[in-house]
Tab-separated table of C-alpha atoms in Angstrom:
chain	number	residue	atom	x	y	z
A	1	UNK	CA	87.715	60.735	99.221
A	2	UNK	CA	86.962	59.867	102.842
A	3	UNK	CA	88.241	56.325	102.403
A	4	UNK	CA	91.373	57.552	100.646
A	5	UNK	CA	92.097	60.044	103.402
A	6	UNK	CA	91.639	57.385	106.032
A	7	UNK	CA	93.872	54.887	104.267
A	8	UNK	CA	96.535	57.523	103.668
A	9	UNK	CA	96.527	58.500	107.323
A	10	UNK	CA	96.868	54.891	108.412
A	11	UNK	CA	99.689	54.245	105.931
A	12	UNK	CA	101.588	57.343	107.008
A	13	UNK	CA	101.111	56.469	110.660
A	14	UNK	CA	102.362	52.908	110.118
A	15	UNK	CA	105.309	54.203	108.125
A	16	UNK	CA	106.105	56.609	110.915
A	17	UNK	CA	106.109	53.801	113.445
A	18	UNK	CA	108.561	51.789	111.373
A	19	UNK	CA	110.874	54.724	110.720
A	20	UNK	CA	110.909	55.816	114.336
A	21	UNK	CA	111.521	52.341	115.733
A	22	UNK	CA	114.382	51.849	113.276
A	23	UNK	CA	116.573	54.186	115.338
A	24	UNK	CA	115.137	54.646	118.840
A	25	UNK	CA	118.514	55.380	120.414
A	26	UNK	CA	118.672	58.676	118.535
A	27	UNK	CA	116.101	60.058	120.952
A	28	UNK	CA	118.848	60.215	123.584
A	29	UNK	CA	121.128	63.129	122.729
A	30	UNK	CA	124.810	62.256	122.839
A	31	UNK	CA	124.057	58.649	123.722
A	32	UNK	CA	123.156	59.626	127.290
A	33	UNK	CA	120.580	57.595	129.204
A	34	UNK	CA	118.507	58.073	132.334
A	35	UNK	CA	120.007	56.539	135.485
A	36	UNK	CA	119.451	56.387	139.231
A	37	UNK	CA	122.829	57.791	140.305
A	38	UNK	CA	125.356	60.561	139.723
A	39	UNK	CA	129.121	60.237	139.630
A	40	UNK	CA	131.745	62.828	140.526
A	41	UNK	CA	135.492	63.072	141.042
A	42	UNK	CA	136.573	63.511	144.659
A	43	UNK	CA	140.346	63.967	144.431
A	44	UNK	CA	143.633	63.318	142.626
A	45	UNK	CA	146.348	61.841	144.816
A	46	UNK	CA	148.962	63.144	144.672
A	47	UNK	CA	147.760	66.391	143.136
A	48	UNK	CA	149.619	67.308	139.951
A	49	UNK	CA	149.734	70.959	138.832
A	50	UNK	CA	148.136	71.273	135.397
A	51	UNK	CA	146.308	67.930	135.512
A	52	UNK	CA	142.515	68.099	135.697
A	53	UNK	CA	140.070	65.190	135.788
A	54	UNK	CA	136.359	65.944	136.052
A	55	UNK	CA	133.109	64.033	135.661
A	56	UNK	CA	130.682	65.572	133.168
A	57	UNK	CA	127.086	64.836	132.141
A	58	UNK	CA	126.209	63.660	135.668
A	59	UNK	CA	129.182	61.323	135.565
A	60	UNK	CA	128.380	59.596	132.287
A	61	UNK	CA	131.826	60.603	131.003
A	62	UNK	CA	135.186	61.647	132.386
A	63	UNK	CA	137.205	64.536	130.985
A	64	UNK	CA	140.971	64.742	131.420
A	65	UNK	CA	142.854	67.941	130.585
A	66	UNK	CA	146.613	67.550	130.483
A	67	UNK	CA	148.294	70.922	130.994
A	68	UNK	CA	151.483	69.290	132.263
A	69	UNK	CA	154.653	68.730	130.238
A	70	UNK	CA	154.418	64.916	130.229
A	71	UNK	CA	151.998	62.395	128.716
A	72	UNK	CA	149.243	60.923	130.880
A	73	UNK	CA	148.227	57.296	130.485
A	74	UNK	CA	144.738	55.988	131.248
A	75	UNK	CA	144.927	52.276	132.126
A	76	UNK	CA	142.934	49.491	130.564
A	77	UNK	CA	139.841	48.170	132.295
A	78	UNK	CA	137.492	51.077	131.636
A	79	UNK	CA	135.875	49.872	128.451
A	80	UNK	CA	136.482	50.404	124.755
A	81	UNK	CA	138.096	53.835	125.203
A	82	UNK	CA	140.926	52.495	127.359
A	83	UNK	CA	143.859	52.236	127.440
A	84	UNK	CA	144.646	55.723	126.170
A	85	UNK	CA	147.501	58.217	126.262
A	86	UNK	CA	146.859	61.960	126.508
A	87	UNK	CA	149.757	64.027	125.224
A	88	UNK	CA	150.852	67.223	126.943
A	89	UNK	CA	148.493	70.068	126.095
A	90	UNK	CA	145.697	67.733	124.973
A	91	UNK	CA	142.441	66.513	126.507
A	92	UNK	CA	140.412	63.320	126.473
A	93	UNK	CA	136.706	62.758	127.095
A	94	UNK	CA	135.570	59.174	127.456
A	95	UNK	CA	133.069	56.765	128.988
A	96	UNK	CA	134.761	54.722	131.697
A	97	UNK	CA	132.902	51.722	133.064
A	98	UNK	CA	134.641	52.167	136.413
A	99	UNK	CA	132.986	55.520	137.049
A	100	UNK	CA	129.820	55.716	134.951
A	101	UNK	CA	126.447	55.462	136.737
A	102	UNK	CA	124.877	53.657	133.789
A	103	UNK	CA	123.749	50.190	134.781
A	104	UNK	CA	124.461	50.767	138.483
A	105	UNK	CA	121.850	49.889	141.084
A	106	UNK	CA	122.193	52.148	144.117
A	107	UNK	CA	119.588	53.032	146.691
A	108	UNK	CA	118.674	56.658	147.266
A	109	UNK	CA	121.529	58.302	149.166
A	110	UNK	CA	123.770	55.233	148.918
A	111	UNK	CA	127.362	55.774	147.787
A	112	UNK	CA	129.929	53.665	145.980
A	113	UNK	CA	133.583	54.624	145.631
A	114	UNK	CA	135.604	54.168	142.453
A	115	UNK	CA	139.215	54.815	141.497
A	116	UNK	CA	141.479	54.911	138.450
A	117	UNK	CA	145.275	54.957	138.615
A	118	UNK	CA	146.783	57.199	135.931
A	119	UNK	CA	150.369	57.132	134.716
A	120	UNK	CA	151.609	60.731	134.727
A	121	UNK	CA	155.046	60.664	133.144
A	122	UNK	CA	155.893	57.474	135.019
A	123	UNK	CA	154.332	58.563	138.313
A	124	UNK	CA	151.136	56.829	139.470
A	125	UNK	CA	148.321	59.266	140.282
A	126	UNK	CA	145.061	57.938	141.702
A	127	UNK	CA	141.767	59.504	140.694
A	128	UNK	CA	139.132	58.762	143.324
A	129	UNK	CA	135.459	59.362	142.849
A	130	UNK	CA	132.045	58.485	144.153
A	131	UNK	CA	128.694	57.336	142.833
A	132	UNK	CA	125.688	58.695	144.726
A	133	UNK	CA	122.268	57.097	144.364
A	134	UNK	CA	119.158	59.214	143.763
A	135	UNK	CA	115.516	58.451	144.519
A	136	UNK	CA	113.488	57.573	141.397
A	137	UNK	CA	109.951	58.914	140.991
A	138	UNK	CA	106.773	56.891	141.039
A	139	UNK	CA	106.058	56.156	137.357
A	140	UNK	CA	102.306	55.657	137.821
A	141	UNK	CA	101.210	59.339	137.724
A	142	UNK	CA	103.264	60.007	134.603
A	143	UNK	CA	101.965	56.981	132.714
A	144	UNK	CA	98.435	57.836	133.822
A	145	UNK	CA	98.802	61.408	132.547
A	146	UNK	CA	100.079	60.205	129.163
A	147	UNK	CA	97.249	57.686	128.780
A	148	UNK	CA	94.599	60.217	129.797
A	149	UNK	CA	95.898	62.685	127.216
A	150	UNK	CA	95.935	60.035	124.500
A	151	UNK	CA	92.329	59.099	125.297
A	152	UNK	CA	91.057	62.642	125.837
A	153	UNK	CA	92.139	64.051	122.471
A	154	UNK	CA	89.962	61.729	120.311
A	155	UNK	CA	87.005	62.100	122.691
A	156	UNK	CA	87.140	65.892	122.679
A	157	UNK	CA	87.725	65.990	118.915
A	158	UNK	CA	84.648	63.830	118.344
A	159	UNK	CA	82.472	66.351	120.194
A	160	UNK	CA	84.113	69.478	118.823
A	161	UNK	CA	82.416	71.682	116.240
A	162	UNK	CA	85.830	72.381	114.707
A	163	UNK	CA	87.745	69.111	115.104
A	164	UNK	CA	90.288	69.970	112.439
A	165	UNK	CA	91.361	73.128	114.249
A	166	UNK	CA	91.458	71.225	117.532
A	167	UNK	CA	93.757	68.537	116.135
A	168	UNK	CA	95.960	71.142	114.474
A	169	UNK	CA	96.361	73.031	117.752
A	170	UNK	CA	96.994	69.814	119.677
A	171	UNK	CA	99.542	68.724	117.100
A	172	UNK	CA	101.366	72.016	117.615
A	173	UNK	CA	101.469	71.285	121.355
A	174	UNK	CA	103.051	67.898	120.631
A	175	UNK	CA	105.551	69.566	118.292
A	176	UNK	CA	106.482	72.261	120.826
A	177	UNK	CA	106.948	69.663	123.568
A	178	UNK	CA	109.090	67.536	121.271
A	179	UNK	CA	111.296	70.458	120.208
A	180	UNK	CA	111.803	71.569	123.812
A	181	UNK	CA	112.570	67.996	124.860
A	182	UNK	CA	115.193	67.576	122.135
A	183	UNK	CA	116.704	71.005	122.863
A	184	UNK	CA	116.943	70.278	126.593
A	185	UNK	CA	118.513	66.893	125.910
A	186	UNK	CA	121.015	68.516	123.558
A	187	UNK	CA	122.027	71.150	126.112
A	188	UNK	CA	122.799	68.373	128.612
A	189	UNK	CA	125.563	67.066	126.342
A	190	UNK	CA	129.011	68.554	126.978
A	191	UNK	CA	131.064	66.084	124.972
A	192	UNK	CA	129.911	66.837	121.409
A	193	UNK	CA	129.172	69.862	119.182
A	194	UNK	CA	125.723	71.294	119.864
A	195	UNK	CA	124.476	71.545	116.273
A	196	UNK	CA	125.361	67.979	115.357
A	197	UNK	CA	123.991	66.678	118.644
A	198	UNK	CA	120.666	68.444	118.099
A	199	UNK	CA	120.287	67.103	114.565
A	200	UNK	CA	121.148	63.587	115.698
A	201	UNK	CA	118.763	63.765	118.655
A	202	UNK	CA	115.960	65.171	116.499
A	203	UNK	CA	116.145	62.261	114.068
A	204	UNK	CA	112.862	61.623	112.265
A	205	UNK	CA	111.399	64.657	114.018
A	206	UNK	CA	113.096	66.719	111.323
A	207	UNK	CA	110.325	65.335	109.118
A	208	UNK	CA	107.611	65.273	111.793
A	209	UNK	CA	107.882	68.918	112.860
A	210	UNK	CA	107.462	70.403	109.356
A	211	UNK	CA	104.560	68.003	108.729
A	212	UNK	CA	102.749	69.209	111.841
A	213	UNK	CA	103.507	72.886	111.260
A	214	UNK	CA	102.619	72.832	107.577
A	215	UNK	CA	99.489	70.803	108.198
A	216	UNK	CA	98.346	73.111	110.991
A	217	UNK	CA	98.834	76.210	108.845
A	218	UNK	CA	96.821	74.547	106.083
A	219	UNK	CA	94.002	73.683	108.488
A	220	UNK	CA	93.878	77.203	109.930
A	221	UNK	CA	93.579	78.522	106.377
A	222	UNK	CA	90.395	76.539	105.958
A	223	UNK	CA	91.749	73.454	104.185
A	224	UNK	CA	90.839	70.344	106.199
A	225	UNK	CA	93.242	68.162	104.206
A	226	UNK	CA	96.039	69.549	106.401
A	227	UNK	CA	94.801	67.255	109.177
A	228	UNK	CA	96.434	64.386	107.292
A	229	UNK	CA	99.895	65.925	107.672
A	230	UNK	CA	99.263	66.792	111.330
A	231	UNK	CA	98.177	63.200	111.974
A	232	UNK	CA	101.306	61.737	110.373
A	233	UNK	CA	103.663	64.171	112.094
A	234	UNK	CA	102.070	63.591	115.490
A	235	UNK	CA	102.430	59.822	115.095
A	236	UNK	CA	106.133	60.198	114.312
A	237	UNK	CA	106.637	62.515	117.278
A	238	UNK	CA	104.868	60.179	119.695
A	239	UNK	CA	106.705	57.034	118.687
A	240	UNK	CA	110.083	58.732	118.561
A	241	UNK	CA	109.757	59.922	122.164
A	242	UNK	CA	108.877	56.418	123.411
A	243	UNK	CA	112.465	55.522	124.444
A	244	UNK	CA	112.402	58.505	126.783
A	245	UNK	CA	109.580	57.116	128.918
A	246	UNK	CA	112.481	55.855	131.030
A	247	UNK	CA	112.261	59.351	132.527
A	248	UNK	CA	109.100	58.153	134.315
A	249	UNK	CA	111.163	55.503	136.100
A	250	UNK	CA	114.619	57.056	136.601
A	251	UNK	CA	115.880	59.806	138.890
A	252	UNK	CA	118.763	61.336	136.920
A	253	UNK	CA	117.778	62.448	133.437
A	254	UNK	CA	119.949	63.627	130.510
A	255	UNK	CA	118.164	66.973	130.334
A	256	UNK	CA	119.354	70.537	130.953
A	257	UNK	CA	116.644	71.482	133.407
A	258	UNK	CA	114.506	70.127	136.239
A	259	UNK	CA	113.624	66.457	135.855
A	260	UNK	CA	109.931	67.229	136.341
A	261	UNK	CA	109.995	69.479	133.263
A	262	UNK	CA	111.461	66.681	131.163
A	263	UNK	CA	108.775	64.271	132.342
A	264	UNK	CA	106.032	66.777	131.520
A	265	UNK	CA	107.471	67.249	128.025
A	266	UNK	CA	107.558	63.493	127.421
A	267	UNK	CA	103.959	63.175	128.636
A	268	UNK	CA	102.836	65.961	126.290
A	269	UNK	CA	104.725	64.693	123.240
A	270	UNK	CA	103.606	61.111	123.792
A	271	UNK	CA	100.024	61.653	124.934
A	272	UNK	CA	99.010	64.383	122.503
A	273	UNK	CA	100.929	62.751	119.663
A	274	UNK	CA	99.122	59.438	120.082
A	275	UNK	CA	95.798	61.201	120.619
A	276	UNK	CA	96.084	63.205	117.401
A	277	UNK	CA	97.198	60.166	115.404
A	278	UNK	CA	94.293	58.067	116.691
A	279	UNK	CA	91.724	60.824	116.167
A	280	UNK	CA	92.963	61.736	112.694
A	281	UNK	CA	91.020	59.211	110.617
A	282	UNK	CA	87.731	59.924	112.386
A	283	UNK	CA	88.157	63.682	112.071
A	284	UNK	CA	88.983	63.425	108.370
A	285	UNK	CA	85.824	61.399	107.823
A	286	UNK	CA	83.736	63.946	109.727
A	287	UNK	CA	85.200	66.864	107.778
A	288	UNK	CA	84.601	65.095	104.477
A	289	UNK	CA	80.976	64.388	105.397
A	290	UNK	CA	80.443	68.030	106.321
A	291	UNK	CA	81.994	69.165	103.050
A	292	UNK	CA	79.725	66.794	101.135
A	293	UNK	CA	76.654	68.072	102.961
A	294	UNK	CA	77.557	71.670	102.124
A	295	UNK	CA	77.939	70.795	98.435
A	296	UNK	CA	74.485	69.208	98.374
């Protein structure tokens, strides 16, 4: 039984790695990515009553609301979403390469102007904006924290008198961090419905979270076999959050809260998830040996 448990854990972990890597972009809610700058609209010249252009999601997208009586044309040159025409009474939200901070390299505090000339019923109206660079963090402490967590969990579990309970509790920490991370990423998105964005951002975690929760409940009820589910769920959670380690390197994060909170959540989900997955096989073997000794 010990060998079977170990093989099953390894198979589930490997399967989780493959499933999670198959769609890593889903970890970023709404397609947003971490950057080192923010973008905002400065002015419309000349000002037109009823016409609003704003930068949302830290400048990742522009939103145009046309409350005038004439159509508004967005010129070509801003990527796949342009050119476009916004009818009177309608709105348009789009990614414009002229204003987005994605892919821009700006020093902390540096600025870069941008502009787009709209056609408002035949009248040219210039939207001017500005990109402002932000200072990225040092990634070393965050990577170090994640690695220390990943190493500490197996070491502590090996010395624990109740390793199954320890892994179950640690798996719940990884699950809670993952849920909070996905929720915060979802709340940062203004351009898509919240429910659909959350489900898309959760991805394979919709399988991982129930695995961890169900496995932990089973372990706490005195059934060590639940460690297998916790191990598999933790592996999925850890690998799925890997694309978000960019938060260790970037200043502006797609997260509805302080950037430091997002980095802590990524550290917890990644470090504890890997630690539980690595420790799982050893703990299952230990629990099986104890059960065999009790039977004898």
